[in-house]
PDB file of C-alpha atoms in Angstrom:
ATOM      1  CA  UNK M   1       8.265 -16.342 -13.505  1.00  0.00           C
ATOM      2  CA  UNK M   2       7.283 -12.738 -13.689  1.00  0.00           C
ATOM      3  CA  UNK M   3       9.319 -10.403 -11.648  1.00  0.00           C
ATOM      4  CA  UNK M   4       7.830  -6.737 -10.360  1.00  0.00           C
ATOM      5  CA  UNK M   5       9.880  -4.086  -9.106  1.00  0.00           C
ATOM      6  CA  UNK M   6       8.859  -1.142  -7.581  1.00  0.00           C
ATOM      7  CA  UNK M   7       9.829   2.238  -5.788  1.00  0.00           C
ATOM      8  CA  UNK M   8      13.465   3.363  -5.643  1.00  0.00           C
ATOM      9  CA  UNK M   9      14.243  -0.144  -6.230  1.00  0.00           C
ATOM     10  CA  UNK M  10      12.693  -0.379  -9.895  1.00  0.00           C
ATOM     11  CA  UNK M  11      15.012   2.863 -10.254  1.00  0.00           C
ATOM     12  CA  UNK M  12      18.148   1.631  -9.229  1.00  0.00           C
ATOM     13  CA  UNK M  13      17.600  -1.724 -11.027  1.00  0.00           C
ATOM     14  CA  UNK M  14      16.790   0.268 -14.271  1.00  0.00           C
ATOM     15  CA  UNK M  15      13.472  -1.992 -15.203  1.00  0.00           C
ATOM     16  CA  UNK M  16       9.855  -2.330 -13.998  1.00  0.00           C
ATOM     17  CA  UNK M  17       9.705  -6.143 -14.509  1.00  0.00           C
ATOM     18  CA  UNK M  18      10.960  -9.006 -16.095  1.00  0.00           C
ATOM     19  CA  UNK M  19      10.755 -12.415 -16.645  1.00  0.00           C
ATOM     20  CA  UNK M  20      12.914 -15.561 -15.095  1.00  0.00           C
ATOM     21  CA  UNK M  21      13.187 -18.749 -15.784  1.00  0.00           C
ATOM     22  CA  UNK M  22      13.960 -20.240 -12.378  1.00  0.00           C
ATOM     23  CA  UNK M  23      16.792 -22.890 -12.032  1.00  0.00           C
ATOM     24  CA  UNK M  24      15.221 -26.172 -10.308  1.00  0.00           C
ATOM     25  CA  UNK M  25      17.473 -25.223  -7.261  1.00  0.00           C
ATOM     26  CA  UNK M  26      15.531 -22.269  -6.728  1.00  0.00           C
ATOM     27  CA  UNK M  27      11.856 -23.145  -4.609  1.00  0.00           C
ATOM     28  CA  UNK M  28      11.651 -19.746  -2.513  1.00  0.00           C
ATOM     29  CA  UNK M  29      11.530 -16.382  -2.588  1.00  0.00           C
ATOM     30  CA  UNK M  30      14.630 -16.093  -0.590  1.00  0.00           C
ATOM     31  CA  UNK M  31      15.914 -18.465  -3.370  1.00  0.00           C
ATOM     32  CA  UNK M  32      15.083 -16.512  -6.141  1.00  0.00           C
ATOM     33  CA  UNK M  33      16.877 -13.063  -4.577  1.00  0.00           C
ATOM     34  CA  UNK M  34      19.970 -14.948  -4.248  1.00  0.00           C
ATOM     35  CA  UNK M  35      19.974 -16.337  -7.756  1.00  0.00           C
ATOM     36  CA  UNK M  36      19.348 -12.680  -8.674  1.00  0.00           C
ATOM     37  CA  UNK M  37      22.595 -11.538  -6.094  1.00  0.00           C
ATOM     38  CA  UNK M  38      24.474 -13.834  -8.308  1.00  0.00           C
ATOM     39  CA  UNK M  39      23.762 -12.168 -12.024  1.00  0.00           C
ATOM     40  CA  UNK M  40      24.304  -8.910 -11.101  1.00  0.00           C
ATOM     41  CA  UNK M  41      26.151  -6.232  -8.441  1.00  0.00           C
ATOM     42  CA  UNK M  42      23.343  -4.314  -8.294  1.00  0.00           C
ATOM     43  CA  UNK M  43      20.829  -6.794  -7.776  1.00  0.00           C
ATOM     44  CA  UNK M  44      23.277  -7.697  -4.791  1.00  0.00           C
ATOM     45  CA  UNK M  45      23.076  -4.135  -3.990  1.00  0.00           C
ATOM     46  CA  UNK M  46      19.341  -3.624  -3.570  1.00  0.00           C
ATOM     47  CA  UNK M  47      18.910  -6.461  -1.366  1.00  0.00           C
ATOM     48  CA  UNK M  48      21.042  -6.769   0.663  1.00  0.00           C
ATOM     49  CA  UNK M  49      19.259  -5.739   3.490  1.00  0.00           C
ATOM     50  CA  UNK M  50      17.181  -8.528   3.400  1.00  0.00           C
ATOM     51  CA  UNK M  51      14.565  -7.328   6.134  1.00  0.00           C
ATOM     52  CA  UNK M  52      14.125  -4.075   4.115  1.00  0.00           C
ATOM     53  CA  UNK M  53      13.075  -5.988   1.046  1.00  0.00           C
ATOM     54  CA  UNK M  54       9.123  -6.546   1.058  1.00  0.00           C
ATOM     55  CA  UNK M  55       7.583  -9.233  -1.314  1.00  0.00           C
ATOM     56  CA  UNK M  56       4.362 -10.261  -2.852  1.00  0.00           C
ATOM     57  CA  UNK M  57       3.514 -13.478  -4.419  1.00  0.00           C
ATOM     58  CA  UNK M  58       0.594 -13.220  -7.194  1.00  0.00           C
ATOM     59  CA  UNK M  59      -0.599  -9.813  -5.271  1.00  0.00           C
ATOM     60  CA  UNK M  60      -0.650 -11.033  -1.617  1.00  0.00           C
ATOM     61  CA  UNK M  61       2.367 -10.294   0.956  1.00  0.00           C
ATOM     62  CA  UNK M  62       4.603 -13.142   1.366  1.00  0.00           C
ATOM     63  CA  UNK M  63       7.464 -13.887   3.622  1.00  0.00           C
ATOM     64  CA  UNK M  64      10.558 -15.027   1.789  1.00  0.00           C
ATOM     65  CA  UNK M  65      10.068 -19.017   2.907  1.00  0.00           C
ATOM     66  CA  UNK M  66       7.347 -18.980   0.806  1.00  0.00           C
ATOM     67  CA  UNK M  67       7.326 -21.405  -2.268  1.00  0.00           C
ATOM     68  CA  UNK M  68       7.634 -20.161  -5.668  1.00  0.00           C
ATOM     69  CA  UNK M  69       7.080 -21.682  -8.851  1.00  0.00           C
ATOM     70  CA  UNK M  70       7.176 -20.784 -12.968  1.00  0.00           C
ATOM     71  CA  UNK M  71       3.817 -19.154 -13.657  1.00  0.00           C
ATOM     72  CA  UNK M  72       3.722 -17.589 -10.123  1.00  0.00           C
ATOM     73  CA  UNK M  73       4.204 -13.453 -10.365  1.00  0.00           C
ATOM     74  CA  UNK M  74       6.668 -11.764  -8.015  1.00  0.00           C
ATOM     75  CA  UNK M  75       7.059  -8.049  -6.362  1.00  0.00           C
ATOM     76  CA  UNK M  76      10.057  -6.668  -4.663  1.00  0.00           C
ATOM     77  CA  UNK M  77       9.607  -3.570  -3.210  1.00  0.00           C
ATOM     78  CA  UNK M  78      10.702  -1.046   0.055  1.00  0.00           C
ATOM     79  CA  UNK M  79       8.550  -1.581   2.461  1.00  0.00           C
ATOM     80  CA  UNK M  80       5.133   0.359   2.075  1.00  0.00           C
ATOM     81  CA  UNK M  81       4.545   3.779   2.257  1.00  0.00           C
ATOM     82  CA  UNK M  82       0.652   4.787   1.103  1.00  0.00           C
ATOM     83  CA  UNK M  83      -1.790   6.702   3.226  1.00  0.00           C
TER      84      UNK M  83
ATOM     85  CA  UNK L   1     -19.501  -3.758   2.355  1.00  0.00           C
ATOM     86  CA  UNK L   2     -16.671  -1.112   2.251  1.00  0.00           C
ATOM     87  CA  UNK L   3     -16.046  -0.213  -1.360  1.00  0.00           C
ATOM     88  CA  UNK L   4     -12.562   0.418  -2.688  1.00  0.00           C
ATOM     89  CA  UNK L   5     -11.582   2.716  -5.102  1.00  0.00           C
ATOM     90  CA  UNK L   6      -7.632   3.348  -6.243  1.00  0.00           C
ATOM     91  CA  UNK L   7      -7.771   6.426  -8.585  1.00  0.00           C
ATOM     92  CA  UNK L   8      -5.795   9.064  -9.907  1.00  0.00           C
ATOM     93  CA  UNK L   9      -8.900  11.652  -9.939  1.00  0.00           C
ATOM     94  CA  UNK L  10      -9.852  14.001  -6.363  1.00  0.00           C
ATOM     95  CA  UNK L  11     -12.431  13.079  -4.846  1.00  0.00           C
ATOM     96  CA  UNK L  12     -15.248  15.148  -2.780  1.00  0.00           C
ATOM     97  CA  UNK L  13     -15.983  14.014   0.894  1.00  0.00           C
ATOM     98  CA  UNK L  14     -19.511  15.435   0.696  1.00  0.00           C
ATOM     99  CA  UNK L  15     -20.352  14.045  -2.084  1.00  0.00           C
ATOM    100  CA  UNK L  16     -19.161  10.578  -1.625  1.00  0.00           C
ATOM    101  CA  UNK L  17     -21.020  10.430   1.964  1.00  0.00           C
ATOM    102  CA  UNK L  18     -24.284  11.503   0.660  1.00  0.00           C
ATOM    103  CA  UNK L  19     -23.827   8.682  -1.802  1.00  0.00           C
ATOM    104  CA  UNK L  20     -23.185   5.930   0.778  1.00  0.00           C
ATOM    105  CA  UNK L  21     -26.085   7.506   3.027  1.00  0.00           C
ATOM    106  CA  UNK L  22     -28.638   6.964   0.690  1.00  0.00           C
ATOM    107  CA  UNK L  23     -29.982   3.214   1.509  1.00  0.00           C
ATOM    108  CA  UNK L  24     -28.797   3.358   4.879  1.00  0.00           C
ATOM    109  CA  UNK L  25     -31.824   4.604   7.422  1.00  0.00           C
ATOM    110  CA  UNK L  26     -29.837   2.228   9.971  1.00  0.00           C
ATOM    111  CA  UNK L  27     -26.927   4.700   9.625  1.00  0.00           C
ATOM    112  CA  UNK L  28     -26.611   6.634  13.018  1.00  0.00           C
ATOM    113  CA  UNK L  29     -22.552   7.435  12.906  1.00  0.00           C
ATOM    114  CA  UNK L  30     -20.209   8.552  10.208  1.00  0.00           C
ATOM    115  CA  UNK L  31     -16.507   8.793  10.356  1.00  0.00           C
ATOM    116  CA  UNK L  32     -14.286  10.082   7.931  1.00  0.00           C
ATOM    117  CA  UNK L  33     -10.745  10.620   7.534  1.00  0.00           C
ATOM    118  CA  UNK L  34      -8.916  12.335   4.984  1.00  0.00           C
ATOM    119  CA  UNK L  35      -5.315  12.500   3.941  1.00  0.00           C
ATOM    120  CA  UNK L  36      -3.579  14.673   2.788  1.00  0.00           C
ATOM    121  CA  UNK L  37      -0.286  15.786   1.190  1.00  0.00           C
ATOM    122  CA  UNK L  38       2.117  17.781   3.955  1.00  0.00           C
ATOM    123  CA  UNK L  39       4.425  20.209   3.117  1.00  0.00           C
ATOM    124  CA  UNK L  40       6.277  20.615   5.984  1.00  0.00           C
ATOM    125  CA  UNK L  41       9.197  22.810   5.686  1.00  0.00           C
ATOM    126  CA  UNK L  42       7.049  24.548   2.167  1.00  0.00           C
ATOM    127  CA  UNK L  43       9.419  23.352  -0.372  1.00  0.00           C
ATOM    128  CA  UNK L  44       7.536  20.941  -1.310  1.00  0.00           C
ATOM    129  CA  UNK L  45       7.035  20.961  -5.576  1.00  0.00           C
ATOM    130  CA  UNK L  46       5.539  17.323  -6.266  1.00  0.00           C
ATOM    131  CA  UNK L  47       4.393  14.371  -4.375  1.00  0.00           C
ATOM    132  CA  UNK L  48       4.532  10.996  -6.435  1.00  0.00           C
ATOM    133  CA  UNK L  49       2.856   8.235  -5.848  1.00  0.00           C
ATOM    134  CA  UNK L  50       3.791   5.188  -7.165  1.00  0.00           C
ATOM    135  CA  UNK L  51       1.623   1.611  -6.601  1.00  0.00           C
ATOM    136  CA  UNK L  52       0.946  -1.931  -7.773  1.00  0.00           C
ATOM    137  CA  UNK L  53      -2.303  -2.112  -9.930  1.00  0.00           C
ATOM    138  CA  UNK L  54      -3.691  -5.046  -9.209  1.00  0.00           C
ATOM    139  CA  UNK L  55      -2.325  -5.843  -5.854  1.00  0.00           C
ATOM    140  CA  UNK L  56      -3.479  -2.239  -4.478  1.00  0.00           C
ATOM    141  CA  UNK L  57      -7.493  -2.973  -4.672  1.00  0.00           C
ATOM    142  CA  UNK L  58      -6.994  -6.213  -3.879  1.00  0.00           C
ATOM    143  CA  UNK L  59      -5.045  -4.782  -0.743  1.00  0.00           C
ATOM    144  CA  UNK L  60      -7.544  -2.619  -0.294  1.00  0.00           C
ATOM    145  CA  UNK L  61     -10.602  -4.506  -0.793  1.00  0.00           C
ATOM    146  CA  UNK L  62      -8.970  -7.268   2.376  1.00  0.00           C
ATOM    147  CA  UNK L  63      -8.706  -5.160   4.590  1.00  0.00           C
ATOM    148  CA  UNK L  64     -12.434  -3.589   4.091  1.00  0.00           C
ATOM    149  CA  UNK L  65     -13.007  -7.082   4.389  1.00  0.00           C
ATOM    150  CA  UNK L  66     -11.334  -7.637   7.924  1.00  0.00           C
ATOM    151  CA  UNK L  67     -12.922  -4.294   9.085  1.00  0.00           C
ATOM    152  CA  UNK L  68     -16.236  -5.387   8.309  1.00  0.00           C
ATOM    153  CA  UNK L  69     -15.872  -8.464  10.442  1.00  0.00           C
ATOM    154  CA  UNK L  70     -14.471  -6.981  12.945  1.00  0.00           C
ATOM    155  CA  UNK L  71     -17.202  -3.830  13.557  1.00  0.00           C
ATOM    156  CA  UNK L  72     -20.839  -3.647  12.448  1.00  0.00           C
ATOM    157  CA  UNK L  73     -20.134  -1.602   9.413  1.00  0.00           C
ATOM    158  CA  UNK L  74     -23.323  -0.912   7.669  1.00  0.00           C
ATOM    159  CA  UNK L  75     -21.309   0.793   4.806  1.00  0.00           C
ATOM    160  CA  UNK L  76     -17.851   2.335   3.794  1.00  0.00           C
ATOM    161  CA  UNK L  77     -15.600   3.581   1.787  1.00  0.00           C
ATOM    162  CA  UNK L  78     -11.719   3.538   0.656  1.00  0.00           C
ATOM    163  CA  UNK L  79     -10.737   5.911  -1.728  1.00  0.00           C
ATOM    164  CA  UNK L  80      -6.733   5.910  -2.595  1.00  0.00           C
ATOM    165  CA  UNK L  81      -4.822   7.979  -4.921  1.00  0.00           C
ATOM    166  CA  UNK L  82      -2.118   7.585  -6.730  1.00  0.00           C
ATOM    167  CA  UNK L  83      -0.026  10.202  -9.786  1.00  0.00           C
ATOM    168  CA  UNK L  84       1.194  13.303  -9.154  1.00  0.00           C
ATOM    169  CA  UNK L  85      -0.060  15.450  -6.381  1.00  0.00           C
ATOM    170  CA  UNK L  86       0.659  19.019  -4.944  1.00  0.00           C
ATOM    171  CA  UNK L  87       1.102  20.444  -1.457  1.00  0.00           C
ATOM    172  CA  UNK L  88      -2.470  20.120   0.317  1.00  0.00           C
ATOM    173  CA  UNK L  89      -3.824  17.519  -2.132  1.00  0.00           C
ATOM    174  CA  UNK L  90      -6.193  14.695  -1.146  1.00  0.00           C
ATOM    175  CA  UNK L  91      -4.175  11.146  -1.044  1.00  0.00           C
ATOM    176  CA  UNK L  92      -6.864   9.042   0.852  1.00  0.00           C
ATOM    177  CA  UNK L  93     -10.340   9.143   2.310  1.00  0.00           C
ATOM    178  CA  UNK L  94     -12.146   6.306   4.633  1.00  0.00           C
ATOM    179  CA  UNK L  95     -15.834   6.655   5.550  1.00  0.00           C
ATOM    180  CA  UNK L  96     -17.133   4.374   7.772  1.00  0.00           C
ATOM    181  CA  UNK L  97     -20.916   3.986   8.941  1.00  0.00           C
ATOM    182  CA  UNK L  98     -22.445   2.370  11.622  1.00  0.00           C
ATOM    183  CA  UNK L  99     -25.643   2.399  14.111  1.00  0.00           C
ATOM    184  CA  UNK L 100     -23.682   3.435  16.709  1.00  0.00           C
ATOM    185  CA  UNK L 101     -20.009   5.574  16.783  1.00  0.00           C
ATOM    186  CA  UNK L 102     -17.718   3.211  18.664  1.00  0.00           C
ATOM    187  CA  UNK L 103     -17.731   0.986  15.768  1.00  0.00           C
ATOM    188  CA  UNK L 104     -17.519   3.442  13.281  1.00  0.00           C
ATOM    189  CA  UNK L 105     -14.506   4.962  14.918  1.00  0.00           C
ATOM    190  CA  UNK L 106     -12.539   2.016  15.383  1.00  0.00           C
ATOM    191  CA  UNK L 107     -12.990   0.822  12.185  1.00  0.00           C
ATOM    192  CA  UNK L 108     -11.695   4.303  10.440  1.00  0.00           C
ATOM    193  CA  UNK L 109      -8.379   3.995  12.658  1.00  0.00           C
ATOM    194  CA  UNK L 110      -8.008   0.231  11.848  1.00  0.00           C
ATOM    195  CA  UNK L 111      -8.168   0.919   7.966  1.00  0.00           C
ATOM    196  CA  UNK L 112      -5.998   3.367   8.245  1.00  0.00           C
ATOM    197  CA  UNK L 113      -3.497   1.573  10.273  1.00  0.00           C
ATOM    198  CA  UNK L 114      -3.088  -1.326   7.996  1.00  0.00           C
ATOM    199  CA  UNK L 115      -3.182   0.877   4.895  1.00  0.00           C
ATOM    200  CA  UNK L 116      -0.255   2.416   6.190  1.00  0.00           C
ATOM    201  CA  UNK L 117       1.849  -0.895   6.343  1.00  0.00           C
ATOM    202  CA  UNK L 118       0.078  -2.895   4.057  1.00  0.00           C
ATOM    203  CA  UNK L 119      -1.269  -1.393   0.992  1.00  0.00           C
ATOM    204  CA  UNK L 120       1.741  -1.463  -2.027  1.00  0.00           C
ATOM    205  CA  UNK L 121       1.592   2.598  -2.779  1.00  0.00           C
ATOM    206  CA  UNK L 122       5.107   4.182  -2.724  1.00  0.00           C
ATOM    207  CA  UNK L 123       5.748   7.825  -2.046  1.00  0.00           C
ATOM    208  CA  UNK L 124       8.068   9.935  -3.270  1.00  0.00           C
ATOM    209  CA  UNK L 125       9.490  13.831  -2.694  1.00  0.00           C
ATOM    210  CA  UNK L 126       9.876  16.075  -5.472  1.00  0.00           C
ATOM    211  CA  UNK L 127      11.349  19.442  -3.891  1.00  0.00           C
ATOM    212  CA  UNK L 128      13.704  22.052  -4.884  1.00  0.00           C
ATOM    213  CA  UNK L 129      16.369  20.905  -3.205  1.00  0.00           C
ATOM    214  CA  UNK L 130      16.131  17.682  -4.753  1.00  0.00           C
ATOM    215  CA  UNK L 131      14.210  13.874  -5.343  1.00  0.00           C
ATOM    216  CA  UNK L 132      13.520  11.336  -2.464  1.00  0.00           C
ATOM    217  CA  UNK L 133      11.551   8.667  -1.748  1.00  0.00           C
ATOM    218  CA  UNK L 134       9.841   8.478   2.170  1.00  0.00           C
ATOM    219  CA  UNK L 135      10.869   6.341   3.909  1.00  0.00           C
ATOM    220  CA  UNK L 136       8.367   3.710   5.547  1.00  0.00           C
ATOM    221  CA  UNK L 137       7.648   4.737   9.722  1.00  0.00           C
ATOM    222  CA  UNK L 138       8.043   2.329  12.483  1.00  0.00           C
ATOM    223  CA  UNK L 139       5.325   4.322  14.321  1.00  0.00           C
ATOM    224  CA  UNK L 140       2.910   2.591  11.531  1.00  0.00           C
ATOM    225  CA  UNK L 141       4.039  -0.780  12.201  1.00  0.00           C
ATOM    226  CA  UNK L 142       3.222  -0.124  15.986  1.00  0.00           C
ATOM    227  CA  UNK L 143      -0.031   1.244  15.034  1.00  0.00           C
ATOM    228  CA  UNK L 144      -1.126  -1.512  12.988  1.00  0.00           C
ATOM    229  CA  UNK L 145       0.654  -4.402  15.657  1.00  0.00           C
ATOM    230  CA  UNK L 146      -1.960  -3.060  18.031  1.00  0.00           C
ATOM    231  CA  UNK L 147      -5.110  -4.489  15.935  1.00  0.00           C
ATOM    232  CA  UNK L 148      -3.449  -7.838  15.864  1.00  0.00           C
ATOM    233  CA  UNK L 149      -5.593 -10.430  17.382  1.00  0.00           C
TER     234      UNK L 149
END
């Protein structure tokens, strides 16, 4: 899966995106930010605030039950601030 | 049909409403709203703004869509920036146009409400003192909560 990061987050985790091959465990977005909690501190860091961490799912808001799969593209970001 | 554009360029209010008025004789109202970049306590140097290609018209183009089933919009227009802008720079316009103003009105305040919590732009600070990013308002997220049907 493709992963997006954006805003102070894609500073703090030092990349813009990157790819993931997801563990058969893993079927949601939750899922996939705690596989990510587990490879590194400062992935644990950024979200661990779970209600401050805002996701997309191939460009359309999605709550972190949602289902996730291999070719599927990811964003974590802050929550919105345009306008 | 509210048209979308996410750009780094200005754009010019006048210009951009004589360009939707043209086919529209059925046009009786026209709202606009612009946005613009504050400087509040005038140390502001830079205003960044960060967003999601891709995921930002599509954004964009929904919610014309919900605001055009919502109100009789005859036509429209949401124009969103992103780069680096300075102190009193244009960020966003929204024209709406309908036969009458209620609708027009509503639908201006609606797309901006859920712009505000739902389109994937990212602002942050540059000033002398330093670099931040904003933080997100919960004053939007009771603005937009009040559209929900």
């Amino acid at each position: 899966m493709q992963i997006k990061y954006f805003s102070w987050m894609r500073e703090r985790l030092g990349k813009s995106e990157e790819t993931l091959t997801l563990p058969g465990s893993v079927k949601t977005i939750a899922a996939v930010l705690d596989h990510l909690a587990t490879l590194d501190a400062t992935y644990a860091e950024v979200f661990e605030n779970r209600t401050m961490v805002k996701t997309a799912l191939n460009q359309t808001h999605a709550a972190h039950e949602q289902l996730v799969s291999d070719h599927d593209e990811l964003a974590i970001f802050p929550p919105v601030t345009g306008g | 049909m509210i048209s979308i554009s996410v750009q780094a360029d200005d754009f010019d209010l006048g210009a951009e409403v004589r360009a939707l008025k043209q086919n529209h004789q059925d046009v009786g109202a026209i709202v606009s709203f612009t946005g613009t970049v504050r400087d509040l306590k005038g140390d502001l140097e830079t205003l960044e703004l960060e967003h999601y290609p891709g995921m930002t018209e599509a954004e964009l183009k929904r919610i014309g869509e919900e605001a055009a089933s919502r109100w009789p919009i005859k036509a429209g227009k949401v124009i969103h920036r992103y780069g680096a802008l300075g102190p009193g720079d244009n960020i966003v316009l929204v024209i709406t146009m309908s036969a009458h103003r209620a609708a027009a009105f509503k639908a201006a305040e609606f797309l901006m409400d859920y712009l505000k919590t739902q389109a994937p732009f990212w602002k942050k600070e540059i000033t002398r003192e330093g670099t931040a990013w904003v933080g997100a308002s919960e004053k939007d997220d009771t603005a937009a909560d009040r559209w929900h049907r």
